[in-house]
CSV table of C-alpha atoms in Angstrom, one decimal:
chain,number,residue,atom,x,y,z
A,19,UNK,CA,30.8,20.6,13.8
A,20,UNK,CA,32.0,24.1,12.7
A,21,UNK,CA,32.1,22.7,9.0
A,22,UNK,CA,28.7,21.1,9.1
A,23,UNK,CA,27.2,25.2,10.8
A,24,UNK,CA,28.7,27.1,8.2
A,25,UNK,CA,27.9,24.7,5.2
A,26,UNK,CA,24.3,24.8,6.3
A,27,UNK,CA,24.3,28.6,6.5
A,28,UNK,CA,25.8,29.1,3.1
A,29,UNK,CA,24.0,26.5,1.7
A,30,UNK,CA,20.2,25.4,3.5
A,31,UNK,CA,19.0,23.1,1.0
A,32,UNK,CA,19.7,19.3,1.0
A,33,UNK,CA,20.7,16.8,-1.7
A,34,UNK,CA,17.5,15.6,-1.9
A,35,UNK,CA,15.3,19.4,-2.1
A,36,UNK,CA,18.3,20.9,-4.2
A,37,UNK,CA,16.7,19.7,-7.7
A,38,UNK,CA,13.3,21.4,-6.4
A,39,UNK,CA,14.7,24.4,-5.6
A,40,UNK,CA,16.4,25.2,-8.7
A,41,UNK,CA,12.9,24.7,-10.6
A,42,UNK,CA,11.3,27.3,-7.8
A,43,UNK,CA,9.6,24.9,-5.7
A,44,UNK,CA,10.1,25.6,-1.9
A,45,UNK,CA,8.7,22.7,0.1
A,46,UNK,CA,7.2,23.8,3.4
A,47,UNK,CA,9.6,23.2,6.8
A,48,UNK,CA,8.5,19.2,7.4
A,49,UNK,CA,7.3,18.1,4.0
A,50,UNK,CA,10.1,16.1,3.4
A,51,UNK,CA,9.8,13.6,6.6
A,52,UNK,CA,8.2,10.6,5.4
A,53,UNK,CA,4.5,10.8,6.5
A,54,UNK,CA,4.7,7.6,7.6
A,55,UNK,CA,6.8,8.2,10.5
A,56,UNK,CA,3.3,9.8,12.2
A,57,UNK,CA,1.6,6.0,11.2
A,58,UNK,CA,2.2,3.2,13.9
A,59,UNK,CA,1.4,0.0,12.8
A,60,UNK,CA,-0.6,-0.5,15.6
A,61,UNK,CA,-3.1,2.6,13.9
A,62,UNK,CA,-3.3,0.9,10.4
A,63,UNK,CA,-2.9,-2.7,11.1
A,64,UNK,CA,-6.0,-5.2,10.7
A,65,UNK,CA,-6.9,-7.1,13.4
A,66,UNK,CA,-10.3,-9.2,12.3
A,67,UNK,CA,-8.9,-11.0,9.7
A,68,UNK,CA,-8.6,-14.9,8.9
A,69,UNK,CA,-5.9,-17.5,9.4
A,70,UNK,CA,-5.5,-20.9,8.6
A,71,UNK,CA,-3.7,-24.1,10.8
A,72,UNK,CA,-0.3,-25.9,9.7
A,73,UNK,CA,-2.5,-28.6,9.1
A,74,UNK,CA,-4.9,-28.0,6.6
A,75,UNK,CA,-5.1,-29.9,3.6
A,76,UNK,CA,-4.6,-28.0,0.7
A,77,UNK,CA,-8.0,-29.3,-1.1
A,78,UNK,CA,-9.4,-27.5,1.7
A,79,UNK,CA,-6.6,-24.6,1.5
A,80,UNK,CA,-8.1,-24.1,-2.3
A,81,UNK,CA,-11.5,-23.9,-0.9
A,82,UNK,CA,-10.5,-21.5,1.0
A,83,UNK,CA,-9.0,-19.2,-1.4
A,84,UNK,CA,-11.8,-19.8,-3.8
A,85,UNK,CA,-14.8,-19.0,-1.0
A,86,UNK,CA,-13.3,-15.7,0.8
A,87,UNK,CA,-11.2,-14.3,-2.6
A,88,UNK,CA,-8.2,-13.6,-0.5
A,89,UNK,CA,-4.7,-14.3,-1.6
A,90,UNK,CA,-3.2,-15.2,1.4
A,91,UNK,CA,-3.5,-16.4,4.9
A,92,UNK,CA,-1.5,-16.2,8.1
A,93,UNK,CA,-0.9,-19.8,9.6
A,94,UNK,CA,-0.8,-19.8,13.3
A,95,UNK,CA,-1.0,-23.0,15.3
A,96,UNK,CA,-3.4,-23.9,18.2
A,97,UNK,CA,-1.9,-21.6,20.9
A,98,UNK,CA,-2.5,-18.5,18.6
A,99,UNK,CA,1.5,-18.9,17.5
A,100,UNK,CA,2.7,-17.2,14.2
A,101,UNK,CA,4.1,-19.7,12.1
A,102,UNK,CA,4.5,-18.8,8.5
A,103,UNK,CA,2.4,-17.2,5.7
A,104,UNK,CA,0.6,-19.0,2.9
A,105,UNK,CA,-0.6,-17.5,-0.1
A,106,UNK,CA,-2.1,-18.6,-3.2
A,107,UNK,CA,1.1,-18.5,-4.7
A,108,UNK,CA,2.2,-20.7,-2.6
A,109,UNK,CA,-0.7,-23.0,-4.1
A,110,UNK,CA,0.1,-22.3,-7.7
A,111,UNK,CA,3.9,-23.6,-7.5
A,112,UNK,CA,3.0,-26.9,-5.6
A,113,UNK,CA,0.1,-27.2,-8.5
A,114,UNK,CA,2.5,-26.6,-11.3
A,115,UNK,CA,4.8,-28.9,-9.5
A,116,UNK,CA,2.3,-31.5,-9.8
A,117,UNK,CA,0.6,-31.9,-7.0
A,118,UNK,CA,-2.9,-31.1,-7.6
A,119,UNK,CA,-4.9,-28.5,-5.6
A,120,UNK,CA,-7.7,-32.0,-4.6
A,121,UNK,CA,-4.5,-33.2,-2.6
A,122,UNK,CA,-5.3,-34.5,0.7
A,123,UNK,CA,-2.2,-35.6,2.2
A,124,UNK,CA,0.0,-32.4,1.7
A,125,UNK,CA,-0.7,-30.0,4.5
A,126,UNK,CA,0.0,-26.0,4.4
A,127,UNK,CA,3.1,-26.8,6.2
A,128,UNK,CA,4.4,-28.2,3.2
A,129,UNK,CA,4.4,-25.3,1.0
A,130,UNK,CA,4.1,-21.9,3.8
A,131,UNK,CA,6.2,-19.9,3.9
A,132,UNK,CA,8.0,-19.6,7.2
A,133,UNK,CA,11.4,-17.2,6.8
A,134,UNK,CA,9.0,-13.5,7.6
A,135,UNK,CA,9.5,-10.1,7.9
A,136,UNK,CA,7.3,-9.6,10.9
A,137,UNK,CA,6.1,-6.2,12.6
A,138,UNK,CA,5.4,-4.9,16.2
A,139,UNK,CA,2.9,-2.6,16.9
A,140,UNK,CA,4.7,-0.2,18.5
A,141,UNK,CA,6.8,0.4,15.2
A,142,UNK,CA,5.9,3.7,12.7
A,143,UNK,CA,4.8,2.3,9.0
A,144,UNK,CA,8.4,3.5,8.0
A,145,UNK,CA,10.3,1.4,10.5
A,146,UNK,CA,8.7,-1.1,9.0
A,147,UNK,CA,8.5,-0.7,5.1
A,148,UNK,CA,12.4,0.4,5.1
A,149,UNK,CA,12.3,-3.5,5.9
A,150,UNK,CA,9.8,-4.8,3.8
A,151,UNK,CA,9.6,-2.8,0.8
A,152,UNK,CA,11.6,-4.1,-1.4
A,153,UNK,CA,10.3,-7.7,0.0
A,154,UNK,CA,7.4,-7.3,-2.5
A,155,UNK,CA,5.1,-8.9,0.2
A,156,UNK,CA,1.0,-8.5,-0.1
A,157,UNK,CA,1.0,-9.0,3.7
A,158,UNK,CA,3.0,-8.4,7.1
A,159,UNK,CA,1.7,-10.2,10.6
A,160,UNK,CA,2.3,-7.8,13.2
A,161,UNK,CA,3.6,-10.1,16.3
A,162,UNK,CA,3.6,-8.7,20.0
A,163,UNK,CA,6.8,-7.8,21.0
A,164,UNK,CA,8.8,-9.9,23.3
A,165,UNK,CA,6.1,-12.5,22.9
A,166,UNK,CA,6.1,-16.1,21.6
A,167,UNK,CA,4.8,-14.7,18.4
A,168,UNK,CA,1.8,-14.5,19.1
A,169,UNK,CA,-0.4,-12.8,15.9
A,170,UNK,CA,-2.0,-9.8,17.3
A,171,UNK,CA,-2.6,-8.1,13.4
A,172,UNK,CA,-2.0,-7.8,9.7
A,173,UNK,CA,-1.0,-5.2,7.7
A,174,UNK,CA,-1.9,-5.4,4.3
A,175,UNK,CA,-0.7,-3.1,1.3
A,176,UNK,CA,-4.2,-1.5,1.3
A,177,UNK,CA,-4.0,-0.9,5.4
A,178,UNK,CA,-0.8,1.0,4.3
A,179,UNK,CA,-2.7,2.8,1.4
A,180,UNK,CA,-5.5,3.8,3.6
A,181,UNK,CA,-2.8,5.1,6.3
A,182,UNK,CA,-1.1,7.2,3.6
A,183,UNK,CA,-4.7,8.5,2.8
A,184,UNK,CA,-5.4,9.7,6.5
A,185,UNK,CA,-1.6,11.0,6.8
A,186,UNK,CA,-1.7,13.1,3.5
A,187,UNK,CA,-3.6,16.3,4.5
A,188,UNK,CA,-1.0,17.1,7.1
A,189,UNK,CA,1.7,17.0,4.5
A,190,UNK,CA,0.5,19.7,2.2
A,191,UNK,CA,1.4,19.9,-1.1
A,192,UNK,CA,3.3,22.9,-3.1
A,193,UNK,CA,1.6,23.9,-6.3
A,194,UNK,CA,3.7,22.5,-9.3
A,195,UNK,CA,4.9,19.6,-7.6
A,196,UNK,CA,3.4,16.8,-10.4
A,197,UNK,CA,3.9,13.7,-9.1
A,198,UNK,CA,6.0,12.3,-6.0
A,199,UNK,CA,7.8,8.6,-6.2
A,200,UNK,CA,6.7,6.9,-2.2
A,201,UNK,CA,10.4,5.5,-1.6
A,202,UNK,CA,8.9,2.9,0.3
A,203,UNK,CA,6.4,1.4,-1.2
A,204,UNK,CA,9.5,0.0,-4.0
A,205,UNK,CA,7.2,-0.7,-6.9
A,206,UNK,CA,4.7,1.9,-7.0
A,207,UNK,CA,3.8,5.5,-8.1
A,208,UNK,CA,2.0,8.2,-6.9
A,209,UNK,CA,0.9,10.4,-9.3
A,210,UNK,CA,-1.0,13.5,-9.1
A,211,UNK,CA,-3.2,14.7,-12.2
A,212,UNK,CA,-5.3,17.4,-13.0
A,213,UNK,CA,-8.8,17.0,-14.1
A,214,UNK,CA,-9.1,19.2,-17.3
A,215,UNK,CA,-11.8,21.9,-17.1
A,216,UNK,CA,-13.7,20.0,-20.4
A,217,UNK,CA,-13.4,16.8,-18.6
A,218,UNK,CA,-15.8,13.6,-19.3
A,219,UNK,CA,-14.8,12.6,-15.6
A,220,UNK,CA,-16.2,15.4,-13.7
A,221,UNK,CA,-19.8,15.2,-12.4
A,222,UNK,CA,-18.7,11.3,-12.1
A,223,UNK,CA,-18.6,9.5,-8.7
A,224,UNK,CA,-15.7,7.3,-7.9
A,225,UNK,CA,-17.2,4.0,-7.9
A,226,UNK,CA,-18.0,4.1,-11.5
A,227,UNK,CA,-14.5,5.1,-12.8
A,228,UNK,CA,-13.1,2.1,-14.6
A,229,UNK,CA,-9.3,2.5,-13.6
A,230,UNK,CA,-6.4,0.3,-14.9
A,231,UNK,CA,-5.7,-2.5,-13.0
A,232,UNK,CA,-3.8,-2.1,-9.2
A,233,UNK,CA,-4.8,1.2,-9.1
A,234,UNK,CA,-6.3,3.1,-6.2
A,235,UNK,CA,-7.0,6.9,-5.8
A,236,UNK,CA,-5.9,8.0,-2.4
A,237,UNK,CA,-6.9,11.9,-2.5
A,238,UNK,CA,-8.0,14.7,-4.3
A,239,UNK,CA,-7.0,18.2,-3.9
A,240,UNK,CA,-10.0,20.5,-4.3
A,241,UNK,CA,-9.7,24.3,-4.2
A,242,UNK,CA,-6.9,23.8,-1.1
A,243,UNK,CA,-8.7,21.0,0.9
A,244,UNK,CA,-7.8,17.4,0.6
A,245,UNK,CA,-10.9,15.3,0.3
A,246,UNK,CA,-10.4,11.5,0.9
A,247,UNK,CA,-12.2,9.6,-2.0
A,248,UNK,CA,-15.0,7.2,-1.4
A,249,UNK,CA,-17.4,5.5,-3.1
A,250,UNK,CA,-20.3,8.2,-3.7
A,251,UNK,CA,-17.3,11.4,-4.2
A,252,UNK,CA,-18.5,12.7,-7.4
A,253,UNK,CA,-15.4,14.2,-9.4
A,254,UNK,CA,-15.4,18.2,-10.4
A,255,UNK,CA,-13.3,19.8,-12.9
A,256,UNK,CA,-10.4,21.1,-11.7
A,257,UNK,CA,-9.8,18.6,-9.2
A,258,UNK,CA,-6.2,17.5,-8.6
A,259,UNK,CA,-6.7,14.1,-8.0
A,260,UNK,CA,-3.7,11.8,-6.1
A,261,UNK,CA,-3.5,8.2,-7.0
A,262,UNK,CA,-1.4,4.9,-6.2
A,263,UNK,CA,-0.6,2.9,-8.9
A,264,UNK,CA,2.0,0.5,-10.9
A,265,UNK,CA,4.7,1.8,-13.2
A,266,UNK,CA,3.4,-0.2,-16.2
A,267,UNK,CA,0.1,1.3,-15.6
A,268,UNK,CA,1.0,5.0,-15.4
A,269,UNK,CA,0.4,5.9,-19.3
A,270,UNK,CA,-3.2,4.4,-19.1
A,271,UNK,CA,-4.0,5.8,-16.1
A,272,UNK,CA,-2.7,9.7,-17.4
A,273,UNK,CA,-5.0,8.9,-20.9
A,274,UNK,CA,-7.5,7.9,-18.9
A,275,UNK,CA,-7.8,11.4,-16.3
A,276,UNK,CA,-7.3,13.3,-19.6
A,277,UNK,CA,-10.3,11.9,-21.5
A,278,UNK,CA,-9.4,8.6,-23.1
A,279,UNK,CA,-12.5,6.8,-21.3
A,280,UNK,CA,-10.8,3.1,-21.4
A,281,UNK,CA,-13.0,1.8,-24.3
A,282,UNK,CA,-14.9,4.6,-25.8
């Protein structure tokens, strides 16, 4: 105890805000703490959302897919009971396996997925990526606690987007602090980028960006206020703007918020 008091009064910053301090930046008391922490999954969880029974062909599984555009479904059975996950991955092995996607005798039992990383909704969005992030899931089912698994939500990769969205203007950001690496979301970036003042962007609403692939804007920093884009937020110069997106996809993504207009 007496060694751990006097190494933090000769020394206050940590491994992990040591390399920030020696280029000058100073992160505010809290900014370090995972904003997720604040998030229970009960907050950013989706609860309308569309399952499917063990027993569903997979001809009708395709339709499925094909009708709503989703990439996965929960599959509970008839008392509401979590039982696995299918996706349309799940669809494309069998298929390439050679069992065509017209099959009316396999059932989504046969190719679910039924060994889960599930959540509660009483858990923080950290409790539960620490588990799941380097599970590369598109989807978590949130299950009551203590219950017969019963399916009470879902939390999807853009729930936890959204919920990093809504947590970042409490976490405010130091000037000169470029770009942040989200530890828990294991294959994605958050970058921060300046709109140059001469920009082609600015005066342009969000909706008609055409951004790389897998890539979402989750903030912009405008003269000390965080603004949370939407559809009609019309870009200015100057803006710092905050956005989720995959490694491979970074250098596009930088050309493109500097001026390289992705086909001009």
């Amino acid at each position: 105890a007496v060694s751990v008091v006097a190494a933090q009064r000769l020394h206050p910053e940590s491994v992990a805000t040591m390399v920030l301090a020696r280029r000058g930046i100073r992160l505010p008391s809290g900014l370090t703490q995972n904003p997720m922490d604040a998030v229970r999954v009960a907050e950013a969880m989706t609860r309308d959302f569309s399952t499917v029974q063990p027993d569903l062909s997979l001809r009708d599984l395709a339709a499925r897919f094909s009708r709503t555009g989703y990439h996965g479904f929960p599959v509970v059975d008839r008392q509401g009971r979590l039982a696995g996950i299918v996706t349309l991955s799940d669809l494309e092995n069998a298929v390439l396996q050679g069992t065509p996607s017209t099959d009316t005798t396999l059932r989504v039992a046969d190719i679910m997925t039924t060994d889960l990383i599930a959540a509660h909704p009483d858990e923080t969005l950290h409790q539960v990526l620490s588990r799941a992030g380097a599970a590369h899931v598109g989807r978590i089912p949130v299950v009551e606690r203590g219950g017969p698994r019963r399916l009470v939500g879902v939390l999807r990769r853009t729930d936890i987007i959204s919920a990093y969205a809504q947590a970042l203007p409490r976490m405010p950001l130091p000037a000169g602090l470029g770009e942040l690496r989200i530890g828990s979301l294991a294959s994605t970036r958050l970058l921060e980028i300046e709109l140059a003042p001469a920009s082609e962007l600015a005066g342009r609403r969000v909706r008609d960006l055409r951004l790389p692939p897998d890539t979402v804007l989750v903030a912009i920093r405008r003269n000390q206020q965080i603004l949370i884009p939407r559809g009609d937020t019309v870009l200015a110069a100057g803006d710092i703007v905050a956005a989720i997106t995959f490694p491979q996809h970074e250098a596009t993504l930088r050309r493109y918020l500097a001026g390289d207009l992705l086909g001009r």
